[in-house]
Short mmCIF file of N, CA, C and O in Angstrom, two decimals:
data_model
loop_
_atom_site.label_atom_id
_atom_site.label_comp_id
_atom_site.label_asym_id
_atom_site.label_seq_id
_atom_site.Cartn_x
_atom_site.Cartn_y
_atom_site.Cartn_z
N GLN A 1 -18.23 22.30 -14.10
CA GLN A 1 -18.47 21.43 -12.97
C GLN A 1 -18.11 20.00 -13.36
O GLN A 1 -18.00 19.68 -14.54
N VAL A 2 -17.93 19.16 -12.34
CA VAL A 2 -17.55 17.78 -12.54
C VAL A 2 -18.63 16.89 -11.93
O VAL A 2 -19.24 17.22 -10.92
N GLN A 3 -18.88 15.74 -12.58
CA GLN A 3 -19.79 14.73 -12.06
C GLN A 3 -19.00 13.48 -11.72
O GLN A 3 -18.09 13.10 -12.45
N LEU A 4 -19.37 12.83 -10.61
CA LEU A 4 -18.64 11.68 -10.10
C LEU A 4 -19.54 10.46 -10.01
O LEU A 4 -20.69 10.57 -9.57
N VAL A 5 -19.03 9.30 -10.42
CA VAL A 5 -19.77 8.05 -10.37
C VAL A 5 -18.89 6.97 -9.77
O VAL A 5 -17.85 6.63 -10.34
N GLU A 6 -19.31 6.41 -8.62
CA GLU A 6 -18.57 5.37 -7.94
C GLU A 6 -18.98 3.99 -8.44
O GLU A 6 -20.11 3.78 -8.86
N SER A 7 -18.05 3.03 -8.33
CA SER A 7 -18.34 1.64 -8.67
C SER A 7 -17.38 0.74 -7.91
O SER A 7 -16.38 1.21 -7.36
N GLY A 8 -17.67 -0.55 -7.88
CA GLY A 8 -16.77 -1.53 -7.29
C GLY A 8 -17.20 -2.09 -5.95
O GLY A 8 -16.54 -2.99 -5.43
N GLY A 9 -18.29 -1.59 -5.38
CA GLY A 9 -18.76 -2.10 -4.11
C GLY A 9 -19.36 -3.49 -4.25
O GLY A 9 -19.56 -4.00 -5.35
N GLY A 10 -19.64 -4.13 -3.11
CA GLY A 10 -20.22 -5.45 -3.12
C GLY A 10 -20.27 -6.06 -1.74
O GLY A 10 -19.98 -5.41 -0.74
N LEU A 11 -20.65 -7.34 -1.70
CA LEU A 11 -20.73 -8.11 -0.46
C LEU A 11 -19.51 -9.01 -0.37
O LEU A 11 -19.27 -9.83 -1.26
N VAL A 12 -18.75 -8.87 0.71
CA VAL A 12 -17.52 -9.63 0.89
C VAL A 12 -17.44 -10.14 2.33
O VAL A 12 -18.17 -9.69 3.21
N GLN A 13 -16.53 -11.07 2.56
CA GLN A 13 -16.28 -11.58 3.90
C GLN A 13 -15.15 -10.80 4.57
O GLN A 13 -14.29 -10.23 3.90
N ALA A 14 -15.17 -10.77 5.88
CA ALA A 14 -14.10 -10.13 6.63
C ALA A 14 -12.75 -10.70 6.19
O ALA A 14 -12.60 -11.91 6.03
N GLY A 15 -11.79 -9.81 6.00
CA GLY A 15 -10.47 -10.19 5.53
C GLY A 15 -10.28 -10.07 4.03
O GLY A 15 -9.14 -10.09 3.56
N ASP A 16 -11.37 -9.93 3.29
CA ASP A 16 -11.30 -9.79 1.84
C ASP A 16 -10.88 -8.38 1.43
O ASP A 16 -10.75 -7.49 2.27
N SER A 17 -10.70 -8.19 0.13
CA SER A 17 -10.31 -6.91 -0.43
C SER A 17 -11.30 -6.46 -1.50
O SER A 17 -11.94 -7.28 -2.16
N LEU A 18 -11.42 -5.15 -1.66
CA LEU A 18 -12.21 -4.53 -2.72
C LEU A 18 -11.47 -3.31 -3.23
O LEU A 18 -10.75 -2.65 -2.47
N ARG A 19 -11.67 -2.99 -4.49
CA ARG A 19 -11.14 -1.77 -5.08
C ARG A 19 -12.29 -0.94 -5.62
O ARG A 19 -12.97 -1.35 -6.56
N LEU A 20 -12.51 0.22 -5.03
CA LEU A 20 -13.53 1.14 -5.49
C LEU A 20 -12.95 2.10 -6.52
O LEU A 20 -11.79 2.51 -6.41
N SER A 21 -13.75 2.47 -7.50
CA SER A 21 -13.36 3.44 -8.51
C SER A 21 -14.35 4.59 -8.52
O SER A 21 -15.53 4.41 -8.23
N CYS A 22 -13.86 5.76 -8.86
CA CYS A 22 -14.69 6.95 -8.99
C CYS A 22 -14.32 7.62 -10.30
O CYS A 22 -13.22 8.16 -10.44
N ALA A 23 -15.23 7.55 -11.26
CA ALA A 23 -15.00 8.12 -12.58
C ALA A 23 -15.61 9.51 -12.65
O ALA A 23 -16.76 9.72 -12.27
N ALA A 24 -14.84 10.47 -13.15
CA ALA A 24 -15.26 11.86 -13.23
C ALA A 24 -15.47 12.28 -14.67
O ALA A 24 -14.68 11.93 -15.55
N SER A 25 -16.52 13.04 -14.89
CA SER A 25 -16.75 13.68 -16.18
C SER A 25 -16.41 15.16 -16.05
O SER A 25 -16.44 15.72 -14.96
N GLY A 26 -16.08 15.78 -17.17
CA GLY A 26 -15.70 17.17 -17.14
C GLY A 26 -14.21 17.34 -17.37
O GLY A 26 -13.43 16.38 -17.31
N ARG A 27 -13.79 18.57 -17.56
CA ARG A 27 -12.40 18.87 -17.91
C ARG A 27 -11.59 19.45 -16.76
O ARG A 27 -10.44 19.83 -16.97
N THR A 28 -12.15 19.50 -15.56
CA THR A 28 -11.48 20.14 -14.44
C THR A 28 -11.12 19.17 -13.33
O THR A 28 -10.86 19.60 -12.21
N PHE A 29 -11.08 17.87 -13.60
CA PHE A 29 -10.82 16.87 -12.57
C PHE A 29 -9.50 17.13 -11.85
O PHE A 29 -9.42 17.03 -10.62
N SER A 30 -8.46 17.47 -12.59
CA SER A 30 -7.15 17.66 -11.99
C SER A 30 -7.08 18.89 -11.09
O SER A 30 -6.09 19.05 -10.37
N SER A 31 -8.09 19.74 -11.11
CA SER A 31 -8.13 20.92 -10.25
C SER A 31 -8.69 20.63 -8.87
O SER A 31 -8.69 21.51 -8.01
N PHE A 32 -9.16 19.40 -8.64
CA PHE A 32 -9.82 19.04 -7.39
C PHE A 32 -8.97 18.11 -6.53
O PHE A 32 -8.40 17.14 -7.03
N GLY A 33 -8.91 18.42 -5.24
CA GLY A 33 -8.52 17.42 -4.28
C GLY A 33 -9.69 16.45 -4.15
O GLY A 33 -10.85 16.86 -4.20
N MET A 34 -9.42 15.17 -4.01
CA MET A 34 -10.47 14.16 -3.98
C MET A 34 -10.47 13.42 -2.64
O MET A 34 -9.42 13.22 -2.03
N GLY A 35 -11.66 13.00 -2.23
CA GLY A 35 -11.78 12.28 -0.98
C GLY A 35 -12.79 11.15 -1.07
O GLY A 35 -13.65 11.13 -1.96
N TRP A 36 -12.65 10.20 -0.15
CA TRP A 36 -13.63 9.14 0.05
C TRP A 36 -14.22 9.28 1.44
O TRP A 36 -13.49 9.47 2.42
N PHE A 37 -15.55 9.18 1.52
CA PHE A 37 -16.28 9.18 2.77
C PHE A 37 -17.19 7.97 2.82
O PHE A 37 -17.46 7.35 1.79
N ARG A 38 -17.66 7.62 4.01
CA ARG A 38 -18.59 6.51 4.13
C ARG A 38 -19.65 6.83 5.17
O ARG A 38 -19.44 7.63 6.08
N GLN A 39 -20.81 6.20 5.01
CA GLN A 39 -21.92 6.42 5.93
C GLN A 39 -22.69 5.12 6.11
O GLN A 39 -23.13 4.51 5.14
N ALA A 40 -22.85 4.71 7.36
CA ALA A 40 -23.64 3.55 7.71
C ALA A 40 -24.99 4.00 8.26
O ALA A 40 -25.10 5.12 8.77
N PRO A 41 -26.03 3.17 8.17
CA PRO A 41 -27.33 3.55 8.70
C PRO A 41 -27.26 3.96 10.17
O PRO A 41 -26.64 3.27 10.98
N GLY A 42 -27.88 5.09 10.50
CA GLY A 42 -27.88 5.57 11.87
C GLY A 42 -26.62 6.27 12.31
O GLY A 42 -26.52 6.68 13.47
N LYS A 43 -25.64 6.43 11.42
CA LYS A 43 -24.39 7.09 11.76
C LYS A 43 -24.14 8.29 10.87
O LYS A 43 -24.72 8.42 9.79
N GLU A 44 -23.27 9.18 11.33
CA GLU A 44 -22.89 10.35 10.54
C GLU A 44 -21.91 9.96 9.45
O GLU A 44 -21.21 8.95 9.54
N ARG A 45 -21.86 10.78 8.41
CA ARG A 45 -20.89 10.57 7.35
C ARG A 45 -19.48 10.72 7.91
O ARG A 45 -19.19 11.67 8.66
N GLU A 46 -18.60 9.80 7.55
CA GLU A 46 -17.27 9.69 8.14
C GLU A 46 -16.19 9.80 7.08
O GLU A 46 -16.27 9.18 6.02
N PHE A 47 -15.16 10.58 7.37
CA PHE A 47 -14.02 10.70 6.48
C PHE A 47 -13.25 9.39 6.41
O PHE A 47 -13.04 8.72 7.43
N VAL A 48 -12.80 9.02 5.21
CA VAL A 48 -12.01 7.80 5.02
C VAL A 48 -10.61 8.13 4.52
O VAL A 48 -9.62 7.73 5.13
N ALA A 49 -10.51 8.85 3.40
CA ALA A 49 -9.21 9.13 2.80
C ALA A 49 -9.32 10.32 1.87
O ALA A 49 -10.39 10.60 1.33
N ALA A 50 -8.20 11.01 1.65
CA ALA A 50 -8.16 12.14 0.73
C ALA A 50 -6.83 12.16 0.00
O ALA A 50 -5.83 11.65 0.51
N ILE A 51 -6.82 12.79 -1.18
CA ILE A 51 -5.62 12.87 -1.99
C ILE A 51 -5.56 14.23 -2.66
O ILE A 51 -6.59 14.80 -3.05
N SER A 52 -4.35 14.79 -2.79
CA SER A 52 -4.17 16.10 -3.36
C SER A 52 -4.36 16.08 -4.87
O SER A 52 -4.48 15.03 -5.50
N ARG A 53 -4.38 17.27 -5.48
CA ARG A 53 -4.66 17.41 -6.90
C ARG A 53 -3.74 16.58 -7.78
O ARG A 53 -4.19 15.94 -8.74
N GLY A 54 -2.45 16.59 -7.48
CA GLY A 54 -1.49 15.84 -8.27
C GLY A 54 -1.23 14.44 -7.76
O GLY A 54 -0.48 13.69 -8.39
N GLY A 55 -1.81 14.08 -6.62
CA GLY A 55 -1.64 12.75 -6.05
C GLY A 55 -0.43 12.60 -5.16
O GLY A 55 -0.16 11.49 -4.68
N GLY A 56 0.29 13.68 -4.89
CA GLY A 56 1.51 13.59 -4.12
C GLY A 56 1.32 13.54 -2.61
O GLY A 56 2.25 13.16 -1.90
N SER A 57 0.15 13.93 -2.13
CA SER A 57 -0.13 13.94 -0.70
C SER A 57 -1.43 13.20 -0.43
O SER A 57 -2.38 13.31 -1.20
N THR A 58 -1.46 12.44 0.67
CA THR A 58 -2.66 11.70 1.06
C THR A 58 -2.91 11.85 2.55
O THR A 58 -2.02 12.21 3.32
N ASN A 59 -4.14 11.55 2.96
CA ASN A 59 -4.53 11.59 4.35
C ASN A 59 -5.55 10.48 4.60
O ASN A 59 -6.43 10.26 3.76
N TYR A 60 -5.44 9.80 5.74
CA TYR A 60 -6.32 8.67 6.06
C TYR A 60 -6.90 8.79 7.45
O TYR A 60 -6.24 9.30 8.37
N ALA A 61 -8.10 8.29 7.62
CA ALA A 61 -8.67 8.13 8.95
C ALA A 61 -7.88 7.06 9.70
O ALA A 61 -7.39 6.10 9.10
N ASP A 62 -7.75 7.23 11.01
CA ASP A 62 -7.00 6.26 11.80
C ASP A 62 -7.57 4.84 11.66
O ASP A 62 -6.82 3.86 11.70
N SER A 63 -8.87 4.74 11.49
CA SER A 63 -9.52 3.43 11.43
C SER A 63 -9.16 2.62 10.19
O SER A 63 -9.33 1.40 10.18
N VAL A 64 -8.66 3.28 9.14
CA VAL A 64 -8.33 2.58 7.89
C VAL A 64 -6.85 2.65 7.55
O VAL A 64 -6.42 1.99 6.59
N LYS A 65 -6.08 3.40 8.29
CA LYS A 65 -4.66 3.57 8.01
C LYS A 65 -3.94 2.22 8.03
O LYS A 65 -4.11 1.43 8.96
N GLY A 66 -3.17 1.97 6.98
CA GLY A 66 -2.47 0.71 6.86
C GLY A 66 -3.24 -0.36 6.13
O GLY A 66 -2.67 -1.37 5.73
N ARG A 67 -4.55 -0.15 5.94
CA ARG A 67 -5.39 -1.12 5.24
C ARG A 67 -5.92 -0.58 3.91
O ARG A 67 -6.06 -1.34 2.95
N PHE A 68 -6.22 0.71 3.85
CA PHE A 68 -6.78 1.33 2.65
C PHE A 68 -5.72 2.21 1.98
O PHE A 68 -4.88 2.80 2.65
N THR A 69 -5.81 2.32 0.65
CA THR A 69 -4.92 3.19 -0.12
C THR A 69 -5.72 3.96 -1.14
O THR A 69 -6.45 3.37 -1.94
N ILE A 70 -5.59 5.29 -1.12
CA ILE A 70 -6.23 6.13 -2.11
C ILE A 70 -5.21 6.50 -3.18
O ILE A 70 -4.04 6.74 -2.88
N SER A 71 -5.64 6.54 -4.44
CA SER A 71 -4.77 6.92 -5.54
C SER A 71 -5.61 7.58 -6.63
O SER A 71 -6.84 7.51 -6.60
N ARG A 72 -4.94 8.21 -7.59
CA ARG A 72 -5.67 8.84 -8.68
C ARG A 72 -4.87 8.77 -9.96
O ARG A 72 -3.63 8.73 -9.94
N ASP A 73 -5.58 8.78 -11.08
CA ASP A 73 -4.99 8.81 -12.40
C ASP A 73 -5.68 9.95 -13.14
O ASP A 73 -6.78 9.79 -13.67
N ASN A 74 -5.05 11.11 -13.16
CA ASN A 74 -5.68 12.29 -13.75
C ASN A 74 -5.88 12.15 -15.26
O ASN A 74 -6.80 12.74 -15.82
N ALA A 75 -5.01 11.38 -15.92
CA ALA A 75 -5.18 11.16 -17.36
C ALA A 75 -6.45 10.38 -17.65
O ALA A 75 -7.03 10.51 -18.73
N LYS A 76 -6.89 9.54 -16.70
CA LYS A 76 -8.11 8.76 -16.85
C LYS A 76 -9.29 9.35 -16.09
O LYS A 76 -10.37 8.76 -16.08
N ASN A 77 -9.09 10.49 -15.45
CA ASN A 77 -10.16 11.15 -14.67
C ASN A 77 -10.77 10.18 -13.65
O ASN A 77 -12.00 10.08 -13.52
N THR A 78 -9.92 9.47 -12.92
CA THR A 78 -10.39 8.44 -12.01
C THR A 78 -9.61 8.47 -10.70
O THR A 78 -8.39 8.67 -10.71
N VAL A 79 -10.32 8.27 -9.59
CA VAL A 79 -9.71 8.11 -8.29
C VAL A 79 -10.11 6.74 -7.75
O VAL A 79 -11.23 6.27 -8.01
N TYR A 80 -9.21 6.10 -7.01
CA TYR A 80 -9.42 4.74 -6.53
C TYR A 80 -9.31 4.66 -5.02
O TYR A 80 -8.64 5.48 -4.38
N LEU A 81 -9.94 3.65 -4.45
CA LEU A 81 -9.75 3.31 -3.04
C LEU A 81 -9.56 1.80 -2.95
O LEU A 81 -10.51 1.04 -3.13
N GLN A 82 -8.33 1.38 -2.71
CA GLN A 82 -8.02 -0.03 -2.50
C GLN A 82 -8.24 -0.35 -1.03
O GLN A 82 -7.61 0.25 -0.16
N MET A 83 -9.12 -1.30 -0.75
CA MET A 83 -9.48 -1.67 0.62
C MET A 83 -9.06 -3.10 0.88
O MET A 83 -9.56 -4.02 0.24
N ASN A 84 -8.13 -3.29 1.80
CA ASN A 84 -7.64 -4.61 2.17
C ASN A 84 -8.02 -4.92 3.61
O ASN A 84 -8.30 -4.03 4.41
N SER A 85 -8.00 -6.20 3.95
CA SER A 85 -8.29 -6.66 5.31
C SER A 85 -9.58 -6.05 5.85
O SER A 85 -9.63 -5.51 6.95
N LEU A 86 -10.64 -6.15 5.07
CA LEU A 86 -11.90 -5.52 5.43
C LEU A 86 -12.48 -6.10 6.72
O LEU A 86 -12.36 -7.30 6.98
N LYS A 87 -13.10 -5.23 7.51
CA LYS A 87 -13.69 -5.58 8.79
C LYS A 87 -15.18 -5.29 8.77
O LYS A 87 -15.66 -4.52 7.95
N LEU A 88 -15.90 -5.87 9.72
CA LEU A 88 -17.34 -5.65 9.81
C LEU A 88 -17.66 -4.16 9.91
O LEU A 88 -18.64 -3.69 9.31
N GLU A 89 -16.87 -3.41 10.65
CA GLU A 89 -17.12 -2.00 10.84
C GLU A 89 -16.87 -1.15 9.60
O GLU A 89 -17.16 0.05 9.60
N ASP A 90 -16.33 -1.76 8.53
CA ASP A 90 -16.17 -1.05 7.26
C ASP A 90 -17.46 -1.03 6.45
O ASP A 90 -17.51 -0.34 5.42
N THR A 91 -18.47 -1.77 6.87
CA THR A 91 -19.74 -1.80 6.15
C THR A 91 -20.36 -0.42 6.12
O THR A 91 -20.60 0.20 7.17
N ALA A 92 -20.62 0.10 4.92
CA ALA A 92 -21.18 1.44 4.74
C ALA A 92 -21.37 1.70 3.26
O ALA A 92 -20.91 0.93 2.42
N ARG A 93 -22.05 2.80 2.96
CA ARG A 93 -22.07 3.29 1.60
C ARG A 93 -20.91 4.25 1.44
O ARG A 93 -20.74 5.17 2.25
N TYR A 94 -20.10 4.05 0.41
CA TYR A 94 -18.89 4.83 0.20
C TYR A 94 -19.12 5.87 -0.89
O TYR A 94 -19.61 5.55 -1.98
N TYR A 95 -18.73 7.11 -0.60
CA TYR A 95 -18.93 8.24 -1.50
C TYR A 95 -17.60 8.85 -1.91
O TYR A 95 -16.71 9.03 -1.08
N CYS A 96 -17.50 9.20 -3.17
CA CYS A 96 -16.39 9.95 -3.71
C CYS A 96 -16.79 11.42 -3.76
O CYS A 96 -17.94 11.75 -4.04
N ALA A 97 -15.85 12.33 -3.48
CA ALA A 97 -16.16 13.75 -3.46
C ALA A 97 -14.96 14.58 -3.87
O ALA A 97 -13.81 14.14 -3.75
N GLY A 98 -15.24 15.80 -4.36
CA GLY A 98 -14.20 16.71 -4.79
C GLY A 98 -14.22 18.01 -4.00
O GLY A 98 -15.29 18.53 -3.68
N ALA A 99 -13.04 18.54 -3.71
CA ALA A 99 -12.87 19.79 -2.98
C ALA A 99 -11.81 20.65 -3.65
O ALA A 99 -11.08 20.19 -4.53
N GLY A 100 -11.70 21.90 -3.21
CA GLY A 100 -10.70 22.79 -3.77
C GLY A 100 -9.31 22.57 -3.24
O GLY A 100 -8.34 23.13 -3.77
N TRP A 101 -9.17 21.73 -2.20
CA TRP A 101 -7.89 21.45 -1.59
C TRP A 101 -7.98 20.13 -0.84
O TRP A 101 -9.06 19.57 -0.68
N LEU A 102 -6.86 19.62 -0.36
CA LEU A 102 -6.86 18.40 0.43
C LEU A 102 -7.44 18.71 1.80
O LEU A 102 -6.89 19.51 2.55
N THR A 103 -8.57 18.07 2.14
CA THR A 103 -9.25 18.34 3.39
C THR A 103 -9.98 17.10 3.87
O THR A 103 -10.39 16.26 3.07
N LYS A 104 -10.16 16.99 5.18
CA LYS A 104 -10.88 15.88 5.80
C LYS A 104 -12.32 16.24 6.15
O LYS A 104 -13.08 15.38 6.59
N ASN A 105 -12.69 17.50 5.96
CA ASN A 105 -14.00 17.98 6.37
C ASN A 105 -15.03 17.82 5.25
O ASN A 105 -14.87 18.41 4.18
N ALA A 106 -16.09 17.07 5.51
CA ALA A 106 -17.11 16.82 4.49
C ALA A 106 -17.72 18.12 3.98
O ALA A 106 -18.06 18.22 2.79
N LYS A 107 -17.86 19.11 4.84
CA LYS A 107 -18.50 20.36 4.44
C LYS A 107 -17.66 21.17 3.47
O LYS A 107 -18.16 22.11 2.86
N ASP A 108 -16.39 20.83 3.31
CA ASP A 108 -15.52 21.52 2.36
C ASP A 108 -15.66 20.97 0.94
O ASP A 108 -15.17 21.59 0.00
N TYR A 109 -16.29 19.82 0.80
CA TYR A 109 -16.43 19.19 -0.51
C TYR A 109 -17.66 19.73 -1.22
O TYR A 109 -18.74 19.82 -0.63
N THR A 110 -17.50 20.08 -2.49
CA THR A 110 -18.55 20.73 -3.26
C THR A 110 -19.25 19.81 -4.25
O THR A 110 -20.34 20.14 -4.72
N THR A 111 -18.65 18.68 -4.59
CA THR A 111 -19.21 17.75 -5.56
C THR A 111 -19.17 16.34 -5.00
O THR A 111 -18.13 15.90 -4.51
N TRP A 112 -20.29 15.63 -5.09
CA TRP A 112 -20.42 14.29 -4.53
C TRP A 112 -20.98 13.31 -5.55
O TRP A 112 -21.83 13.68 -6.37
N GLY A 113 -20.53 12.05 -5.48
CA GLY A 113 -21.13 11.00 -6.27
C GLY A 113 -22.33 10.40 -5.55
O GLY A 113 -22.69 10.81 -4.43
N GLN A 114 -22.97 9.40 -6.17
CA GLN A 114 -24.15 8.76 -5.60
C GLN A 114 -23.80 7.68 -4.59
O GLN A 114 -24.66 7.27 -3.81
N GLY A 115 -22.56 7.21 -4.58
CA GLY A 115 -22.12 6.23 -3.62
C GLY A 115 -22.20 4.80 -4.15
O GLY A 115 -22.90 4.50 -5.10
N THR A 116 -21.46 3.91 -3.50
CA THR A 116 -21.49 2.49 -3.79
C THR A 116 -21.44 1.72 -2.47
O THR A 116 -20.69 2.08 -1.56
N GLN A 117 -22.27 0.68 -2.35
CA GLN A 117 -22.43 -0.03 -1.08
C GLN A 117 -21.33 -1.07 -0.90
O GLN A 117 -21.04 -1.86 -1.80
N VAL A 118 -20.75 -1.09 0.29
CA VAL A 118 -19.79 -2.11 0.70
C VAL A 118 -20.35 -2.79 1.94
O VAL A 118 -20.60 -2.13 2.95
N THR A 119 -20.55 -4.10 1.88
CA THR A 119 -21.06 -4.86 3.00
C THR A 119 -20.09 -5.98 3.33
O THR A 119 -19.76 -6.79 2.47
N VAL A 120 -19.64 -6.02 4.58
CA VAL A 120 -18.67 -7.01 5.04
C VAL A 120 -19.37 -7.94 6.02
O VAL A 120 -19.96 -7.49 7.00
N SER A 121 -19.30 -9.23 5.76
CA SER A 121 -19.92 -10.24 6.61
C SER A 121 -18.86 -11.10 7.28
O SER A 121 -17.70 -11.15 6.86
N SER A 122 -19.27 -11.80 8.35
CA SER A 122 -18.35 -12.68 9.07
C SER A 122 -19.13 -13.78 9.75
O SER A 122 -20.29 -13.61 10.14
#
């Protein structure tokens, strides 16, 4: 099994950028498709971005397309989420997760991190 730990969140102003990191322990990281999800108080968990095992394919929610970029470095057992042009509606706790394939469905993910908070002010 793999364990995931997110980092890089914080308090920023609208228009700013943040880079989230997700560090994985274990020897099977490259066997997982990876995704980022977010959840704000009172709302359901929402898909943000996903990346295939080798990093060759990606998928984004319409709300972040063109602003966020997901990437991975399998040699470092790390997946990233670069967030640019942040908006108030991006405020949420962001979670890294692993699945057996590239998928947008939260229920398909079997391993989750503890999350990192992103708060955007204006």
